[in-house]
mmCIF file of C-alpha atoms in Angstrom:
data_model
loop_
_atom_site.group_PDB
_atom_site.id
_atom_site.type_symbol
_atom_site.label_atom_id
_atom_site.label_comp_id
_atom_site.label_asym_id
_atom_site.label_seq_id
_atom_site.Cartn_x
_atom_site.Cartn_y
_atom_site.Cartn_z
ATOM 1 C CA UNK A 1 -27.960 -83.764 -17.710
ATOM 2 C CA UNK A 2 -26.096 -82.351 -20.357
ATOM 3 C CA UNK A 3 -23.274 -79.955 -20.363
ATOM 4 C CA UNK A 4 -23.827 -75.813 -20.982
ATOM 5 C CA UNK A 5 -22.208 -72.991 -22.615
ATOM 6 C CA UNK A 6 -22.479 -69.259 -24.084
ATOM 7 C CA UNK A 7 -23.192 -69.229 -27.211
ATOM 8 C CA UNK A 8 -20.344 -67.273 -29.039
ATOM 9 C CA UNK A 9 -22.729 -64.943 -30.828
ATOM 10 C CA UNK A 10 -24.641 -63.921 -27.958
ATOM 11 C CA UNK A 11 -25.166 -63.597 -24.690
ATOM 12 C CA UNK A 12 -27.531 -66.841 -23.558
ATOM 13 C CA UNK A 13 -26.719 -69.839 -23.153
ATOM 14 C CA UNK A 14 -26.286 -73.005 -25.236
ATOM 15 C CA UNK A 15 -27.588 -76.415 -24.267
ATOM 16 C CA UNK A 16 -25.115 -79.628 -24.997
ATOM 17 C CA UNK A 17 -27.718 -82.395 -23.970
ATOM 18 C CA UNK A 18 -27.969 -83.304 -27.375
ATOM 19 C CA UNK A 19 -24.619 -83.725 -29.291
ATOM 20 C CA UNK A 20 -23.464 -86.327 -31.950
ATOM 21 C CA UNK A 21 -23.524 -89.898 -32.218
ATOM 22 C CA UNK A 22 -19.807 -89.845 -32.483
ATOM 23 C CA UNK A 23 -18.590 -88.437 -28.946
ATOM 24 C CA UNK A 24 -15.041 -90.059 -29.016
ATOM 25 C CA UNK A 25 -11.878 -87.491 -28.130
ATOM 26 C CA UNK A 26 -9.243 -87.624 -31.491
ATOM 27 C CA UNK A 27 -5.867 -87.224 -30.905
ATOM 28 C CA UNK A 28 -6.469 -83.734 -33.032
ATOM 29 C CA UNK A 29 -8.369 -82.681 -30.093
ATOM 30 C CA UNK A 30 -5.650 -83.883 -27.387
ATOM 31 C CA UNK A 31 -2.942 -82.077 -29.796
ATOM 32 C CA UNK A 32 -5.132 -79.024 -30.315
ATOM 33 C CA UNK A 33 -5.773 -78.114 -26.469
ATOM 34 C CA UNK A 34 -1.955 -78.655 -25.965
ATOM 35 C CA UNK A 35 -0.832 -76.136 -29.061
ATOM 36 C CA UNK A 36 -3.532 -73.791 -27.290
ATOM 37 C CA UNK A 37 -2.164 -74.044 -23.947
ATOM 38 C CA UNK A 38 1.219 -73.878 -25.468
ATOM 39 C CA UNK A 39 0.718 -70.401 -27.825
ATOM 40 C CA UNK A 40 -1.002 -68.912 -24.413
ATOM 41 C CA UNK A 41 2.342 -69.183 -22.500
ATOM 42 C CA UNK A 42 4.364 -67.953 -25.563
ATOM 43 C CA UNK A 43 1.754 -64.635 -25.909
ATOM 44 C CA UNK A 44 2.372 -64.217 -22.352
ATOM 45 C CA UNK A 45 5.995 -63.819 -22.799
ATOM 46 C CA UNK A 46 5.787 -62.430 -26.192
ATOM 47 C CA UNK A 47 4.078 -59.590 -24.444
ATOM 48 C CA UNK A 48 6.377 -59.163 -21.510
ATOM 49 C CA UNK A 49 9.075 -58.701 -24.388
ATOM 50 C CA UNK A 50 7.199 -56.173 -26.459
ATOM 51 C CA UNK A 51 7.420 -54.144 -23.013
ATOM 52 C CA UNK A 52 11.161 -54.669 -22.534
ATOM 53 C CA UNK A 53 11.435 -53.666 -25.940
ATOM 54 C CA UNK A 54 9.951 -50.193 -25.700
ATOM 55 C CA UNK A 55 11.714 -49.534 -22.310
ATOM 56 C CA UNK A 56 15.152 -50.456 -23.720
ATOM 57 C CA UNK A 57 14.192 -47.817 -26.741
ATOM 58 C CA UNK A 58 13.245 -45.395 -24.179
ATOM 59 C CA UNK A 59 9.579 -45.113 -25.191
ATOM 60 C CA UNK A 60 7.890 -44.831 -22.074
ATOM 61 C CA UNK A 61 4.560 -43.808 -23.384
ATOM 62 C CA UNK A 62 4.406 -46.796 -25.675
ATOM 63 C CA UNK A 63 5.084 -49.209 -22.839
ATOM 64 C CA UNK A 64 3.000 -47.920 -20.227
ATOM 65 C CA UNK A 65 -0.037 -48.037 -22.706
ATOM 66 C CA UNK A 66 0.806 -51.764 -23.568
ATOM 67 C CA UNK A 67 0.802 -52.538 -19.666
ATOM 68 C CA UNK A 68 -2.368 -50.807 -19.355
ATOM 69 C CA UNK A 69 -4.205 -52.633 -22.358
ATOM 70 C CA UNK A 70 -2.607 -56.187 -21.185
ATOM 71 C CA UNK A 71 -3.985 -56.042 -17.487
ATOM 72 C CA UNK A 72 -7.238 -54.253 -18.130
ATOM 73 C CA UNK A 73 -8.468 -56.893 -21.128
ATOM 74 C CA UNK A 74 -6.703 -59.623 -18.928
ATOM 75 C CA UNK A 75 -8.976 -58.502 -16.240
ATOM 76 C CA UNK A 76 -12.180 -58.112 -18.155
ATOM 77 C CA UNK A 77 -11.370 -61.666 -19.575
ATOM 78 C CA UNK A 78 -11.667 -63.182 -15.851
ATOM 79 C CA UNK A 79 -14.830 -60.886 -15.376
ATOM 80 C CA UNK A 80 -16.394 -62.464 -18.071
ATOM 81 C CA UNK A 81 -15.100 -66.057 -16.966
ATOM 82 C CA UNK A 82 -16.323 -66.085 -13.772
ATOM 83 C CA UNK A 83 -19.383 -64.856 -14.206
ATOM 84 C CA UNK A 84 -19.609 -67.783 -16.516
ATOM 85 C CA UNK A 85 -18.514 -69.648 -13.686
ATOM 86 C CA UNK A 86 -20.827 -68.145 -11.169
ATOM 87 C CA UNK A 87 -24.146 -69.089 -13.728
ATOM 88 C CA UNK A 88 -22.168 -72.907 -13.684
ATOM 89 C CA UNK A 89 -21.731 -72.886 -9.566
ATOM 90 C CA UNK A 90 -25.983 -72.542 -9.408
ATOM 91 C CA UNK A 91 -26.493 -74.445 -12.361
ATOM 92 C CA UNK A 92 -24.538 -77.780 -11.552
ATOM 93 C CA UNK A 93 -23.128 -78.570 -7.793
ATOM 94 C CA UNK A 94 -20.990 -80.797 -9.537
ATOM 95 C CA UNK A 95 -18.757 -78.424 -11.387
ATOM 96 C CA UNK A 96 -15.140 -78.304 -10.740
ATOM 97 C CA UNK A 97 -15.421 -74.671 -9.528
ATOM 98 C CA UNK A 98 -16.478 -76.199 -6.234
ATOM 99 C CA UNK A 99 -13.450 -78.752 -5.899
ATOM 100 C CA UNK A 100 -10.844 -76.131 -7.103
ATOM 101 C CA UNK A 101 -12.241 -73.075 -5.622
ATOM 102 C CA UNK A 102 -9.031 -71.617 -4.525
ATOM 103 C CA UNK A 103 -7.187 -72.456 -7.613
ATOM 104 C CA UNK A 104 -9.252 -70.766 -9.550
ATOM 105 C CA UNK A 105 -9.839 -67.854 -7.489
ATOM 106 C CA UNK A 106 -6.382 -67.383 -7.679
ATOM 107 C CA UNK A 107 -6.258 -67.904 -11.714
ATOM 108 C CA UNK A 108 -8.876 -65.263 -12.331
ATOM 109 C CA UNK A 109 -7.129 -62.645 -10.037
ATOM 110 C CA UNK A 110 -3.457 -63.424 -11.464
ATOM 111 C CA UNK A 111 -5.420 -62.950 -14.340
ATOM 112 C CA UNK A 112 -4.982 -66.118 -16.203
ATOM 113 C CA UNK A 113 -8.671 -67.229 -17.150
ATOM 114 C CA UNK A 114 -8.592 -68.226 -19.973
ATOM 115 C CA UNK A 115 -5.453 -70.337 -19.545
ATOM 116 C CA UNK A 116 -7.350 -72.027 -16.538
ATOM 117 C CA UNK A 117 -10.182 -72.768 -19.346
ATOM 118 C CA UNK A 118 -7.797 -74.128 -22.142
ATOM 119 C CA UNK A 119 -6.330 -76.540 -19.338
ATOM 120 C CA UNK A 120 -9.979 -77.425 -18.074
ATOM 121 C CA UNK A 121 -10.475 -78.495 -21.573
ATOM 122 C CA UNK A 122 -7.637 -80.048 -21.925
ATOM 123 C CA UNK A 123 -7.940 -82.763 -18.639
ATOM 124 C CA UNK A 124 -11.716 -82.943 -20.071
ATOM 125 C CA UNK A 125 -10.682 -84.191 -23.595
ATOM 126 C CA UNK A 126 -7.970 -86.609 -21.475
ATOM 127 C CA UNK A 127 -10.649 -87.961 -19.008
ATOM 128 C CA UNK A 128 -13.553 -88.598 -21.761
ATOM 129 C CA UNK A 129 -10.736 -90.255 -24.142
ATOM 130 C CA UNK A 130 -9.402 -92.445 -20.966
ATOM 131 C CA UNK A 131 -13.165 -93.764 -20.028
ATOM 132 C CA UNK A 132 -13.373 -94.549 -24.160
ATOM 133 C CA UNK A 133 -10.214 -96.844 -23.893
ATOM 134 C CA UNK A 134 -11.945 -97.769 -20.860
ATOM 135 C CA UNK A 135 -15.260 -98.793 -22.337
ATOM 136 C CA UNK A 136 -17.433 -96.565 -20.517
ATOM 137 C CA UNK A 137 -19.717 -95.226 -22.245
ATOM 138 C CA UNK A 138 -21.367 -93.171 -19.684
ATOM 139 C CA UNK A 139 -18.459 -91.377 -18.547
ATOM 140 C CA UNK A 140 -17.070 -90.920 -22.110
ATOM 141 C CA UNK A 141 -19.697 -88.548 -22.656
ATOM 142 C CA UNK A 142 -19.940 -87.275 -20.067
ATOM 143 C CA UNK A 143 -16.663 -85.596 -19.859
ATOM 144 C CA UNK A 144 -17.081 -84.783 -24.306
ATOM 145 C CA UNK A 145 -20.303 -82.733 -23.374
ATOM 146 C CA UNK A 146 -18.061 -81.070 -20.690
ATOM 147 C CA UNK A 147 -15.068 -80.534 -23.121
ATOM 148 C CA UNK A 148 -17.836 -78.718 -25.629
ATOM 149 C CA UNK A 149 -18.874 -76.769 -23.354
ATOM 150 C CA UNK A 150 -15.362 -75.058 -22.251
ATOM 151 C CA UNK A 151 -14.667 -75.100 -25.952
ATOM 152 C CA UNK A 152 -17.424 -72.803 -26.566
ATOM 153 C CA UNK A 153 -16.868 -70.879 -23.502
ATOM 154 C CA UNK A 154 -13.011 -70.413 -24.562
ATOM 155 C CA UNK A 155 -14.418 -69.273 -27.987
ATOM 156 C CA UNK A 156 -16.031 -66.776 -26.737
ATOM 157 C CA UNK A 157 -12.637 -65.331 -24.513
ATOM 158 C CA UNK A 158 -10.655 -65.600 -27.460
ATOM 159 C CA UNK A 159 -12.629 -63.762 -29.003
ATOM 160 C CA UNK A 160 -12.595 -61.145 -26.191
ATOM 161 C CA UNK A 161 -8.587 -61.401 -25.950
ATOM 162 C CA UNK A 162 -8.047 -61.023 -29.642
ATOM 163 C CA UNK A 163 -9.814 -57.548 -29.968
ATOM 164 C CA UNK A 164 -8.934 -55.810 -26.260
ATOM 165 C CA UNK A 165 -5.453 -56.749 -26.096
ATOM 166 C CA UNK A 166 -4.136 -58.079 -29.141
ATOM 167 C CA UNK A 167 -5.711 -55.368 -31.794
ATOM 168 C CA UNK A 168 -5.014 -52.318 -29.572
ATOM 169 C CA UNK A 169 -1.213 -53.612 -29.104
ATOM 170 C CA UNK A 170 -1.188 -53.738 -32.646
ATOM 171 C CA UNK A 171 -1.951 -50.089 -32.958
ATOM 172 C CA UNK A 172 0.705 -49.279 -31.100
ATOM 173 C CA UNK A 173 3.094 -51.766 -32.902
ATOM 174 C CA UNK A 174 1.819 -50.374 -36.081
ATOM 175 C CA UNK A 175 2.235 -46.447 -34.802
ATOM 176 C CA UNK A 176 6.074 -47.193 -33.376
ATOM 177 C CA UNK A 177 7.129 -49.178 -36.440
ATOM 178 C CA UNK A 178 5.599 -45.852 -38.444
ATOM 179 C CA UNK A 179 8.467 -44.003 -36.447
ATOM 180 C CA UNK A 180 10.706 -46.162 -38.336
ATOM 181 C CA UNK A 181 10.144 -44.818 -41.593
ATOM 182 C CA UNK A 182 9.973 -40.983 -40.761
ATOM 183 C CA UNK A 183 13.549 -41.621 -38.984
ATOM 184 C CA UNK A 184 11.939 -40.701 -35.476
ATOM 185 C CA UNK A 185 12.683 -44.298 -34.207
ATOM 186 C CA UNK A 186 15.581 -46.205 -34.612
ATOM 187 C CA UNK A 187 15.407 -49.420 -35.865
ATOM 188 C CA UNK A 188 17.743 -51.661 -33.708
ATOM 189 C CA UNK A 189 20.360 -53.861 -36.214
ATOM 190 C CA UNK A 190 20.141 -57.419 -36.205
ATOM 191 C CA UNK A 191 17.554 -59.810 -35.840
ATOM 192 C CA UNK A 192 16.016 -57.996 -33.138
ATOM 193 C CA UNK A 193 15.640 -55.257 -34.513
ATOM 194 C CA UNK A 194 12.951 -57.451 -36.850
ATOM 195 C CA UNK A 195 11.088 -58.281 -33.810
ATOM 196 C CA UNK A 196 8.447 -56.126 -33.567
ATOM 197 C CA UNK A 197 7.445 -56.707 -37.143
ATOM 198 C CA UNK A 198 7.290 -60.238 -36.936
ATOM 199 C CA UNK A 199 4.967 -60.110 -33.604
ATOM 200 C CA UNK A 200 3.059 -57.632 -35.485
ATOM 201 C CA UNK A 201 2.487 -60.162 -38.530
ATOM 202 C CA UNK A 202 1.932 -63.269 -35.928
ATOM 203 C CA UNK A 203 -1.023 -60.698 -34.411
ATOM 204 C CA UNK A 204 -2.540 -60.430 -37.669
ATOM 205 C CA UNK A 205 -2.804 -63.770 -38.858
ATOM 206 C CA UNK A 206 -3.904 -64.804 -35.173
ATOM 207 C CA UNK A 207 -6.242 -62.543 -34.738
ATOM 208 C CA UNK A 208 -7.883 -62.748 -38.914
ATOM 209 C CA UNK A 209 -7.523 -66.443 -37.911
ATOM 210 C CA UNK A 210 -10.340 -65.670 -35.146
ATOM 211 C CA UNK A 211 -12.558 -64.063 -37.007
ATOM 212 C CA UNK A 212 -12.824 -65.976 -39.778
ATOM 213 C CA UNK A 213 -13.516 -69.128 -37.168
ATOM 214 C CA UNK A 214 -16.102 -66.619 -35.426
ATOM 215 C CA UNK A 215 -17.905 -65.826 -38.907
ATOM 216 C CA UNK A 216 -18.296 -69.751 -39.731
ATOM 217 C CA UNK A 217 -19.459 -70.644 -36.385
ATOM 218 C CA UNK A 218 -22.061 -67.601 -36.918
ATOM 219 C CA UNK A 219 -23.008 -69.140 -40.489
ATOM 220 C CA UNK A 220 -23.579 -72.892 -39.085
ATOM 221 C CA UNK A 221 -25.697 -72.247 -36.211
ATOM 222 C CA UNK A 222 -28.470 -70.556 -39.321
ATOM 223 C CA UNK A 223 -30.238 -73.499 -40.381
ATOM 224 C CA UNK A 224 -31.573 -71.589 -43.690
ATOM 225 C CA UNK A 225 -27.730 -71.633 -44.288
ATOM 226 C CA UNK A 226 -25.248 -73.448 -46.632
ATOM 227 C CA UNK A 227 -21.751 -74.511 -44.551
ATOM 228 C CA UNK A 228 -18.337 -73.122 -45.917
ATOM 229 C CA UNK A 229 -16.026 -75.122 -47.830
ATOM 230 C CA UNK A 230 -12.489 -74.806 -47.840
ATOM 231 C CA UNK A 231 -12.447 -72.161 -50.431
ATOM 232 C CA UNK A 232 -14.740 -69.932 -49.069
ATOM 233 C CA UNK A 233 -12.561 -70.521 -45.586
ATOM 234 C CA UNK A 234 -9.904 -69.550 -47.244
ATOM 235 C CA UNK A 235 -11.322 -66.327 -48.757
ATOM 236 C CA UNK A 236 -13.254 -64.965 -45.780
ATOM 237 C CA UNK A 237 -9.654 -65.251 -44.079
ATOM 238 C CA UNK A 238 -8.028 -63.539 -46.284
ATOM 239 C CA UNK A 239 -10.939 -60.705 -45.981
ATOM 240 C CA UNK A 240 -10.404 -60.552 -42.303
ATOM 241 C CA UNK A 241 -6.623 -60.336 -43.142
ATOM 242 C CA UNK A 242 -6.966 -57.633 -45.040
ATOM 243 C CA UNK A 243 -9.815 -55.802 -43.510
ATOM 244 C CA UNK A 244 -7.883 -56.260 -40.114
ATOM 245 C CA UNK A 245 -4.852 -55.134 -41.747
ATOM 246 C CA UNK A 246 -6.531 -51.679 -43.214
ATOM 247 C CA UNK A 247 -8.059 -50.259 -39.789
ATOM 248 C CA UNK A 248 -5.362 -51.330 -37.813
ATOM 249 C CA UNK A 249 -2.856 -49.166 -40.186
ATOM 250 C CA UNK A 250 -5.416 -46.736 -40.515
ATOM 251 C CA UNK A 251 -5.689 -46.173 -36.537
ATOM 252 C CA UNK A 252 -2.123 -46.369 -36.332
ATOM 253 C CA UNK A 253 -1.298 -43.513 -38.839
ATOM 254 C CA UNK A 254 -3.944 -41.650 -36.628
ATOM 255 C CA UNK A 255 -2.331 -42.377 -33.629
ATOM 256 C CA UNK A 256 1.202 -41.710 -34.640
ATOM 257 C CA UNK A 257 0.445 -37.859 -35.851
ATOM 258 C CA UNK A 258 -2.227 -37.318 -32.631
ATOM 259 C CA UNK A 259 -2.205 -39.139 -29.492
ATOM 260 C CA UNK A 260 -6.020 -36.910 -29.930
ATOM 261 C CA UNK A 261 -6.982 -40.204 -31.999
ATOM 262 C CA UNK A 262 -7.453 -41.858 -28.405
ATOM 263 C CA UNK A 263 -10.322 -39.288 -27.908
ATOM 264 C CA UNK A 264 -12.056 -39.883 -31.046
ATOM 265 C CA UNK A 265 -12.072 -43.621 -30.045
ATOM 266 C CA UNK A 266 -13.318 -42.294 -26.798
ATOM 267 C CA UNK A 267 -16.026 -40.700 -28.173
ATOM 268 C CA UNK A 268 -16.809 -43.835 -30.881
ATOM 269 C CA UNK A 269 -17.241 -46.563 -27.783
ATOM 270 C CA UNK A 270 -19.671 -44.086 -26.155
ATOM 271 C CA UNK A 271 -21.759 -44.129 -28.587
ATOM 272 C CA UNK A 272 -21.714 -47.223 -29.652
ATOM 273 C CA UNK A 273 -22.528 -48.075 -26.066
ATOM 274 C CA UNK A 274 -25.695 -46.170 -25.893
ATOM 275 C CA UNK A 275 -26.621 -47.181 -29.190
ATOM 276 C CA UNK A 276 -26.426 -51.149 -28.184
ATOM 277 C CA UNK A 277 -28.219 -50.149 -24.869
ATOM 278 C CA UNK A 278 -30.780 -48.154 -26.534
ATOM 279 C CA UNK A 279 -31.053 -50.882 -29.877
ATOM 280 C CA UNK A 280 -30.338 -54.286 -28.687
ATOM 281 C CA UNK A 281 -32.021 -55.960 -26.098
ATOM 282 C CA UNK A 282 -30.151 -58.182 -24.021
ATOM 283 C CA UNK A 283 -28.850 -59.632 -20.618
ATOM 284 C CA UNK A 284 -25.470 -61.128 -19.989
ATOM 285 C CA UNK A 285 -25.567 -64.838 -19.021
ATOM 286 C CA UNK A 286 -29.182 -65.170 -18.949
ATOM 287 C CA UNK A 287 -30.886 -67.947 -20.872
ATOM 288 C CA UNK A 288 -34.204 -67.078 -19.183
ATOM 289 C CA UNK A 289 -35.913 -65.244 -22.228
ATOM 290 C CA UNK A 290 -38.658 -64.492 -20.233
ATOM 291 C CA UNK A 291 -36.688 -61.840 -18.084
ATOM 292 C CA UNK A 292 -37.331 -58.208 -18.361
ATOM 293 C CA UNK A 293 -34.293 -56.181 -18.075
ATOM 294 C CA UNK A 294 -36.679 -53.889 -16.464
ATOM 295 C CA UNK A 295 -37.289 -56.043 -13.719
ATOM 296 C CA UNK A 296 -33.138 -56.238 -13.169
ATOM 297 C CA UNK A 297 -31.166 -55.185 -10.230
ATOM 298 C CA UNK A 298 -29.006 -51.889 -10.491
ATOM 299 C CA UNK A 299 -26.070 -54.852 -10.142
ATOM 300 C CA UNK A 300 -27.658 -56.332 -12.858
ATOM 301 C CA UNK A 301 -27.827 -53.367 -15.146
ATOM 302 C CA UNK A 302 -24.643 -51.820 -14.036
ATOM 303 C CA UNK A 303 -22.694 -55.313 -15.374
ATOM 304 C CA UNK A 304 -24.642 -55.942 -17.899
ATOM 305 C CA UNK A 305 -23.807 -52.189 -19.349
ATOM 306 C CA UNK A 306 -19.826 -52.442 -18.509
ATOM 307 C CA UNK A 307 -20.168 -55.620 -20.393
ATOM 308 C CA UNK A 308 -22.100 -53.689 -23.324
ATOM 309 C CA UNK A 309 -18.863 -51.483 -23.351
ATOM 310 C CA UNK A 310 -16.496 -54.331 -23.799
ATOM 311 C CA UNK A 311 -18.628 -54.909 -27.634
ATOM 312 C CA UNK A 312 -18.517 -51.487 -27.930
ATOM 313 C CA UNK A 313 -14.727 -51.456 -27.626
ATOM 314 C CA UNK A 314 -14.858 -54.476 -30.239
ATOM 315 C CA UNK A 315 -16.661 -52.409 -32.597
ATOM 316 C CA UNK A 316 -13.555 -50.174 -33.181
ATOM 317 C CA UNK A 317 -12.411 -52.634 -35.354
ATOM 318 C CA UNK A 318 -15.142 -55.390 -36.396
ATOM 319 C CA UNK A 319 -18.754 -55.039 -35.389
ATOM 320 C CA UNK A 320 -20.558 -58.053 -33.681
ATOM 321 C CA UNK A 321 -23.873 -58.257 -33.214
ATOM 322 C CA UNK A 322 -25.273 -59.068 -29.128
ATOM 323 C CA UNK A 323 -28.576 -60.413 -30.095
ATOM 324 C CA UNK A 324 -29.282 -64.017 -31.431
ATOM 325 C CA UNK A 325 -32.661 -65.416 -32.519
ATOM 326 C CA UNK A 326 -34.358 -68.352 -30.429
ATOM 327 C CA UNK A 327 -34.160 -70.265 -34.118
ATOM 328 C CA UNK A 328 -30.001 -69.992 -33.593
ATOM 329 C CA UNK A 329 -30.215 -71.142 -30.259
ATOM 330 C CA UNK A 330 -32.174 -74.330 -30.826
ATOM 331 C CA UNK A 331 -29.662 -75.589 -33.687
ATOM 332 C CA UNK A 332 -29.849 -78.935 -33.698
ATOM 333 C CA UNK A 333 -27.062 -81.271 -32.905
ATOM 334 C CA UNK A 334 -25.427 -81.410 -35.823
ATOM 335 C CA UNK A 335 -24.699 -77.853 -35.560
ATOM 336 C CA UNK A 336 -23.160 -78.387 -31.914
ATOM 337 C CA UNK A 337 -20.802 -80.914 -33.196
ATOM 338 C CA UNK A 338 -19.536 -78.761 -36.146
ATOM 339 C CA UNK A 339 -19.022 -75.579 -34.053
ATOM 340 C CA UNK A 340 -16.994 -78.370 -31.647
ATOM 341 C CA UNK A 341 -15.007 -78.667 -34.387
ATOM 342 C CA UNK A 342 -14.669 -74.483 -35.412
ATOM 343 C CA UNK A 343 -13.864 -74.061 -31.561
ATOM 344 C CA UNK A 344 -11.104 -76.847 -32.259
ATOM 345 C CA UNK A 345 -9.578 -75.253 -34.886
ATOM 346 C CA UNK A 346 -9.259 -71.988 -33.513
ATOM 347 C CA UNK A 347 -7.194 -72.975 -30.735
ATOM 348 C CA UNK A 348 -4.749 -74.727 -32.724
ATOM 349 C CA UNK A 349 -3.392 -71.173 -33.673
#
């Protein structure tokens, strides 16, 4: 039986049973998964400094609001993850979730989910490249459809991480370094005094980096579709730079004359909420397209709505779409080996 995921532009699932002829772990892939694990811990402290940073300056407000965004999209992250998780748990009795249940109880509460997933697909890549050296076949693929599937499944939390905690920290970055120029901040001297500026331009090329990735993987999975070459990569990433770029600078100009722009936003994710809910049919995590989210518990409804909000929250600063055509989701696999190798790319970043 092959391996599942979530499908990174929507909200059912993706089947793996059918992948390429040529299932064999590269050392790019090894390499990749380490420079992913790698850039996780180094956001992680990168973040605790940005905090540091605004307490040592004395701005309270800025570093309260940075703690808040980091643990809340942290926290939605795991949400997301284990419910992934939970769908995997009644799917396969297999799955690692049942050997390491503990460990990765612990991961999603700390919250560190997606760190957990980046390592999962890491000892994946390592166990299906060891049983190739090995000669086995069997277990070669085995563990590659497993290592597509977290890759898809980490595309999809990137994704989530790069626009709730990595965009609105930018705001903020964006609205204190604005302080800078009107002479009500000071900057520090030195090379520290740089720092926020250079995390700032790190963010942005991470997260236009993601959405260009995003944007190819939804262009391959279209059969009625030409791929991207390496031009075209390179313009649509220097779109998202520059799109990215624009809004964020707008929001933080807004910000920086009215902390009232964080009611505006209020009132944008509301809407945007009720328009998905009202517009887009759809059901977290559910590949049954049969279901009726009529039929659906108030559970059901009540998570599938929060998680509604979380693309509503998105849509402050790129719009993506929750609904997918059954035509996308039975890409042939061709398709699943190329978006193997968008996933791959991303998390070399």
């Amino acid at each position: 039986m092959g391996a599942q995921g979530f499908c990174l532009c929507c909200w059912q699932e993706i089947s793996f049973c059918q992948v390429a002829p040529d299932q064999t772990v590269r050392f790019y892939h090894i390499l990749g998964y380490g420079i992913a694990i790698l850039y996780l811990i180094v956001d992680l402290g990168i973040d605790i400094s940005t905090v540091v940073h605004y307490f040592v300056d004395e701005q309270d407000a800025y570093a309260s609001a940075t703690i808040v965004i980091i643990l809340v999209s942290s926290y939605v992250i795991s949400c997301v993850s284990y419910r992934m998780f939970k769908v995997d748990r009644k799917r396969e009795r297999s799955h690692m979730w049942n050997k390491n249940l503990k460990l990765r109880i612990a991961m999603h509460v700390l919250p560190l989910a997606l760190l957990l997933r980046c390592i999962d697909s890491f000892k994946y890549a390592l166990k299906s490249w060891w049983a190739g050296w090995q000669r086995n076949s069997s277990l070669r693929e085995h563990y590659y459809q497993l290592m597509l599937k977290e890759n898809v499944d980490c595309a999809l939390l990137q994704l989530f991480e790069c626009f709730l905690e990595s965009a609105p920290q930018q705001v903020l970055q964006v609205s204190y370094m604005l302080g800078w120029v009107s002479g009500e901040n000071t900057m520090r001297t030195g090379l520290s005094g740089y720092y926020p500026l250079f995390s700032a331009t790190l963010s942005f090329l991470g997260m236009a980096w993601c959405l260009k990735t995003y944007k190819n993987i939804i262009r391959k999975v279209q059969e009625d579709k030409a791929n991207i070459g390496r031009s075209g990569d390179c313009f649509i990433f220097l779109w998202q730079l520059f799109i990215t770029i624009s809004r964020i600078s707008m929001l933080s100009a807004m910000l920086y004359l009215s902390w009232y722009t964080l009611v505006a936003m209020a009132i944008h994710i509301l809407i945007m909420t009720v328009s998905m809910l009202r517009t887009e049919n759809h059901m977290f995590c559910n590949s049954d397209k049969s279901f009726d989210l009529g039929t659906a518990s108030f559970l059901e409804k009540l998570g599938n709505n929060l998680f509604t909000t979380i693309f509503a929250v998105v849509s402050i600063f790129t719009y993506i779409p929750l609904n997918v055509t059954s035509r996308e989701l039975s890409r042939p696999k061709e398709c699943r080996r190329r978006m193997h190798t968008s996933v791959i790319a991303s998390l070399k970043l």
